[in-house]
PDB file of C-alpha atoms and ligand atoms in Angstrom:
ATOM      1  CA  UNK A  26     158.878 246.987 123.565  1.00  0.00           C
ATOM      2  CA  UNK A  27     159.526 248.783 120.318  1.00  0.00           C
ATOM      3  CA  UNK A  28     156.705 249.445 117.897  1.00  0.00           C
ATOM      4  CA  UNK A  29     155.707 246.290 115.934  1.00  0.00           C
ATOM      5  CA  UNK A  30     156.611 246.250 112.252  1.00  0.00           C
ATOM      6  CA  UNK A  31     153.045 246.653 111.026  1.00  0.00           C
ATOM      7  CA  UNK A  32     154.061 246.734 107.347  1.00  0.00           C
ATOM      8  CA  UNK A  33     155.726 243.323 107.684  1.00  0.00           C
ATOM      9  CA  UNK A  34     152.770 241.962 109.637  1.00  0.00           C
ATOM     10  CA  UNK A  35     150.367 243.220 106.955  1.00  0.00           C
ATOM     11  CA  UNK A  36     152.431 241.443 104.270  1.00  0.00           C
ATOM     12  CA  UNK A  37     152.365 238.248 106.337  1.00  0.00           C
ATOM     13  CA  UNK A  38     148.561 238.482 106.667  1.00  0.00           C
ATOM     14  CA  UNK A  39     148.224 238.967 102.906  1.00  0.00           C
ATOM     15  CA  UNK A  40     150.432 235.904 102.333  1.00  0.00           C
ATOM     16  CA  UNK A  41     148.311 233.955 104.841  1.00  0.00           C
ATOM     17  CA  UNK A  42     145.333 234.246 102.503  1.00  0.00           C
ATOM     18  CA  UNK A  43     147.058 231.499 100.497  1.00  0.00           C
ATOM     19  CA  UNK A  44     146.422 229.214 103.492  1.00  0.00           C
ATOM     20  CA  UNK A  45     142.700 229.913 103.386  1.00  0.00           C
ATOM     21  CA  UNK A  46     140.328 227.045 102.602  1.00  0.00           C
ATOM     22  CA  UNK A  47     137.196 228.846 101.465  1.00  0.00           C
ATOM     23  CA  UNK A  48     135.526 226.795  98.716  1.00  0.00           C
ATOM     24  CA  UNK A  49     132.027 227.859  99.818  1.00  0.00           C
ATOM     25  CA  UNK A  50     132.313 231.614 100.328  1.00  0.00           C
ATOM     26  CA  UNK A  51     135.366 232.243  98.106  1.00  0.00           C
ATOM     27  CA  UNK A  52     136.051 234.981 100.676  1.00  0.00           C
ATOM     28  CA  UNK A  53     139.714 234.489 101.551  1.00  0.00           C
ATOM     29  CA  UNK A  54     140.799 236.064 104.818  1.00  0.00           C
ATOM     30  CA  UNK A  55     144.381 236.152 106.093  1.00  0.00           C
ATOM     31  CA  UNK A  56     145.658 236.748 109.601  1.00  0.00           C
ATOM     32  CA  UNK A  57     149.118 237.095 111.104  1.00  0.00           C
ATOM     33  CA  UNK A  58     149.913 237.105 114.811  1.00  0.00           C
ATOM     34  CA  UNK A  59     153.104 238.633 116.219  1.00  0.00           C
ATOM     35  CA  UNK A  60     154.207 237.231 119.576  1.00  0.00           C
ATOM     36  CA  UNK A  61     156.440 238.739 122.245  1.00  0.00           C
ATOM     37  CA  UNK A  62     159.159 236.282 121.183  1.00  0.00           C
ATOM     38  CA  UNK A  63     159.125 237.954 117.768  1.00  0.00           C
ATOM     39  CA  UNK A  64     157.545 235.014 115.962  1.00  0.00           C
ATOM     40  CA  UNK A  65     154.755 235.337 113.408  1.00  0.00           C
ATOM     41  CA  UNK A  66     151.966 232.766 113.118  1.00  0.00           C
ATOM     42  CA  UNK A  67     149.707 232.685 110.092  1.00  0.00           C
ATOM     43  CA  UNK A  68     146.103 231.673 109.621  1.00  0.00           C
ATOM     44  CA  UNK A  69     143.579 231.588 106.815  1.00  0.00           C
ATOM     45  CA  UNK A  70     139.874 230.928 107.260  1.00  0.00           C
ATOM     46  CA  UNK A  71     139.084 227.195 107.168  1.00  0.00           C
ATOM     47  CA  UNK A  72     135.578 226.411 105.974  1.00  0.00           C
ATOM     48  CA  UNK A  73     133.575 223.202 106.164  1.00  0.00           C
ATOM     49  CA  UNK A  74     130.662 221.724 104.216  1.00  0.00           C
ATOM     50  CA  UNK A  75     128.868 221.822 107.561  1.00  0.00           C
ATOM     51  CA  UNK A  76     129.073 225.613 107.443  1.00  0.00           C
ATOM     52  CA  UNK A  77     129.017 226.474 111.183  1.00  0.00           C
ATOM     53  CA  UNK A  78     132.200 224.444 111.703  1.00  0.00           C
ATOM     54  CA  UNK A  79     134.126 227.143 109.815  1.00  0.00           C
ATOM     55  CA  UNK A  80     136.957 228.777 111.737  1.00  0.00           C
ATOM     56  CA  UNK A  81     137.919 232.356 110.915  1.00  0.00           C
ATOM     57  CA  UNK A  82     141.475 233.301 109.970  1.00  0.00           C
ATOM     58  CA  UNK A  83     141.974 235.256 113.208  1.00  0.00           C
ATOM     59  CA  UNK A  84     141.248 232.225 115.354  1.00  0.00           C
ATOM     60  CA  UNK A  85     143.376 229.898 113.217  1.00  0.00           C
ATOM     61  CA  UNK A  86     146.361 232.247 113.638  1.00  0.00           C
ATOM     62  CA  UNK A  87     145.802 232.754 117.367  1.00  0.00           C
ATOM     63  CA  UNK A  88     145.302 229.028 118.027  1.00  0.00           C
ATOM     64  CA  UNK A  89     148.447 228.316 116.039  1.00  0.00           C
ATOM     65  CA  UNK A  90     150.450 230.651 118.315  1.00  0.00           C
ATOM     66  CA  UNK A  91     148.940 229.076 121.429  1.00  0.00           C
ATOM     67  CA  UNK A  92     149.533 225.581 120.026  1.00  0.00           C
ATOM     68  CA  UNK A  93     153.218 226.524 119.759  1.00  0.00           C
ATOM     69  CA  UNK A  94     153.158 227.595 123.418  1.00  0.00           C
ATOM     70  CA  UNK A  95     153.211 231.343 122.762  1.00  0.00           C
ATOM     71  CA  UNK A  96     150.622 233.253 124.778  1.00  0.00           C
ATOM     72  CA  UNK A  97     151.864 236.844 124.718  1.00  0.00           C
ATOM     73  CA  UNK A  98     150.343 238.327 121.593  1.00  0.00           C
ATOM     74  CA  UNK A  99     151.690 241.729 120.606  1.00  0.00           C
ATOM     75  CA  UNK A 100     149.758 242.374 117.404  1.00  0.00           C
ATOM     76  CA  UNK A 101     147.300 240.698 115.065  1.00  0.00           C
ATOM     77  CA  UNK A 102     146.812 241.746 111.439  1.00  0.00           C
ATOM     78  CA  UNK A 103     143.691 240.700 109.540  1.00  0.00           C
ATOM     79  CA  UNK A 104     143.164 241.259 105.835  1.00  0.00           C
ATOM     80  CA  UNK A 105     139.842 240.920 104.049  1.00  0.00           C
ATOM     81  CA  UNK A 106     138.977 241.346 100.347  1.00  0.00           C
ATOM     82  CA  UNK A 107     136.534 244.122 101.137  1.00  0.00           C
ATOM     83  CA  UNK A 108     136.017 247.711  99.927  1.00  0.00           C
ATOM     84  CA  UNK A 109     136.954 249.073 103.359  1.00  0.00           C
ATOM     85  CA  UNK A 110     138.574 247.274 106.301  1.00  0.00           C
ATOM     86  CA  UNK A 111     136.304 244.651 107.874  1.00  0.00           C
ATOM     87  CA  UNK A 112     135.961 244.002 111.569  1.00  0.00           C
ATOM     88  CA  UNK A 113     136.265 240.550 113.200  1.00  0.00           C
ATOM     89  CA  UNK A 114     133.055 238.594 113.841  1.00  0.00           C
ATOM     90  CA  UNK A 115     131.533 238.332 117.300  1.00  0.00           C
ATOM     91  CA  UNK A 116     133.045 234.915 118.003  1.00  0.00           C
ATOM     92  CA  UNK A 117     136.532 236.172 117.115  1.00  0.00           C
ATOM     93  CA  UNK A 118     136.069 239.273 119.275  1.00  0.00           C
ATOM     94  CA  UNK A 119     135.402 237.037 122.255  1.00  0.00           C
ATOM     95  CA  UNK A 120     138.454 234.869 121.523  1.00  0.00           C
ATOM     96  CA  UNK A 121     140.741 237.866 120.870  1.00  0.00           C
ATOM     97  CA  UNK A 122     139.550 239.503 124.125  1.00  0.00           C
ATOM     98  CA  UNK A 123     140.806 236.492 126.093  1.00  0.00           C
ATOM     99  CA  UNK A 124     143.789 235.224 124.076  1.00  0.00           C
ATOM    100  CA  UNK A 125     145.277 238.558 122.980  1.00  0.00           C
ATOM    101  CA  UNK A 126     144.096 241.114 125.566  1.00  0.00           C
ATOM    102  CA  UNK A 127     147.137 243.392 125.352  1.00  0.00           C
ATOM    103  CA  UNK A 128     147.440 243.252 121.571  1.00  0.00           C
ATOM    104  CA  UNK A 129     146.921 245.843 118.879  1.00  0.00           C
ATOM    105  CA  UNK A 130     144.884 244.776 115.868  1.00  0.00           C
ATOM    106  CA  UNK A 131     145.669 245.981 112.393  1.00  0.00           C
ATOM    107  CA  UNK A 132     142.631 245.647 110.132  1.00  0.00           C
ATOM    108  CA  UNK A 133     143.332 246.046 106.431  1.00  0.00           C
ATOM    109  CA  UNK A 134     141.985 245.417 102.967  1.00  0.00           C
ATOM    110  CA  UNK A 135     143.847 244.688  99.762  1.00  0.00           C
ATOM    111  CA  UNK A 136     143.805 248.239  98.465  1.00  0.00           C
ATOM    112  CA  UNK A 137     145.538 250.121 101.248  1.00  0.00           C
ATOM    113  CA  UNK A 138     142.836 250.825 103.839  1.00  0.00           C
ATOM    114  CA  UNK A 139     144.252 250.407 107.362  1.00  0.00           C
ATOM    115  CA  UNK A 140     142.865 250.781 110.852  1.00  0.00           C
ATOM    116  CA  UNK A 141     144.383 250.056 114.272  1.00  0.00           C
ATOM    117  CA  UNK A 142     142.020 248.956 117.064  1.00  0.00           C
ATOM    118  CA  UNK A 143     142.254 247.236 120.444  1.00  0.00           C
ATOM    119  CA  UNK A 144     140.418 244.166 121.774  1.00  0.00           C
ATOM    120  CA  UNK A 145     138.577 246.537 124.140  1.00  0.00           C
ATOM    121  CA  UNK A 146     137.390 248.630 121.177  1.00  0.00           C
ATOM    122  CA  UNK A 147     135.926 245.475 119.628  1.00  0.00           C
ATOM    123  CA  UNK A 148     134.390 244.047 122.795  1.00  0.00           C
ATOM    124  CA  UNK A 149     133.640 246.716 125.393  1.00  0.00           C
ATOM    125  CA  UNK A 150     132.434 245.368 128.757  1.00  0.00           C
ATOM    126  CA  UNK A 151     133.408 241.875 127.585  1.00  0.00           C
ATOM    127  CA  UNK A 152     133.122 238.664 129.561  1.00  0.00           C
ATOM    128  CA  UNK A 153     136.577 237.330 130.353  1.00  0.00           C
ATOM    129  CA  UNK A 154     138.670 235.071 132.561  1.00  0.00           C
ATOM    130  CA  UNK A 155     138.640 237.402 135.573  1.00  0.00           C
ATOM    131  CA  UNK A 156     134.908 236.837 136.039  1.00  0.00           C
ATOM    132  CA  UNK A 157     135.543 233.105 136.386  1.00  0.00           C
ATOM    133  CA  UNK A 158     138.542 233.422 138.697  1.00  0.00           C
ATOM    134  CA  UNK A 159     136.689 235.923 140.931  1.00  0.00           C
ATOM    135  CA  UNK A 160     133.677 233.619 141.215  1.00  0.00           C
ATOM    136  CA  UNK A 161     135.868 230.628 142.071  1.00  0.00           C
ATOM    137  CA  UNK A 162     137.365 232.596 145.015  1.00  0.00           C
ATOM    138  CA  UNK A 163     133.982 232.898 146.754  1.00  0.00           C
TER     139      UNK A 163
HETATM  140  N1  THU B  18     135.864 235.317 108.080  1.00  0.00           N
HETATM  141  C1  THU B  18     137.098 235.396 108.662  1.00  0.00           C
HETATM  142  O1  THU B  18     137.929 234.489 108.504  1.00  0.00           O
HETATM  143  N2  THU B  18     137.393 236.479 109.413  1.00  0.00           N
HETATM  144  C2  THU B  18     136.593 237.569 109.546  1.00  0.00           C
HETATM  145  O2  THU B  18     136.965 238.531 110.223  1.00  0.00           O
HETATM  146  C3  THU B  18     135.276 237.582 108.882  1.00  0.00           C
HETATM  147  C4  THU B  18     134.834 236.312 108.262  1.00  0.00           C
HETATM  148  C5  THU B  18     135.580 234.172 107.211  1.00  0.00           C
HETATM  149  C6  THU B  18     134.573 233.172 107.688  1.00  0.00           C
HETATM  150  C7  THU B  18     134.093 232.573 106.390  1.00  0.00           C
HETATM  151  O3  THU B  18     135.003 231.559 105.981  1.00  0.00           O
HETATM  152  C8  THU B  18     134.186 233.710 105.392  1.00  0.00           C
HETATM  153  O4  THU B  18     135.079 234.658 105.965  1.00  0.00           O
HETATM  154  C9  THU B  18     132.861 234.386 105.084  1.00  0.00           C
HETATM  155  O5  THU B  18     132.215 234.760 106.252  1.00  0.00           O
END
């Protein structure tokens, strides 16, 4: 496949911040997922008064793609209002490792910092579906 249009995906992630619901932290995160079909799914972080129920922007965008039946994730852009790029939380790393294993992640902030990483960079030696399927074979 040709190289994803990272500039367009970054713009989509920035626009996705408008979909954030972050009344508690005021920390609006945007994410945009590009699928193999060429579709883009957006997500903003969705908070809750019961704080641990919050779902990060990355997971909202990924779940939105899966909810539409699209499982082949090519790239995922995440934008945070931070001084440098921020890196996804531990829970998101686990979810990205399984739902977007062949993807490239573009981490960015609002002032031009950019960094490309892989799910394996974020979660080396991660626990994934193969462990389960191997165990079920025995
Ligand atoms: N958050 C994300 O949506 N993605 C990240 O990568 C880091 C954190 C959200 C969760 C919470 O709504 C707010 O940012 C502050 O942690």
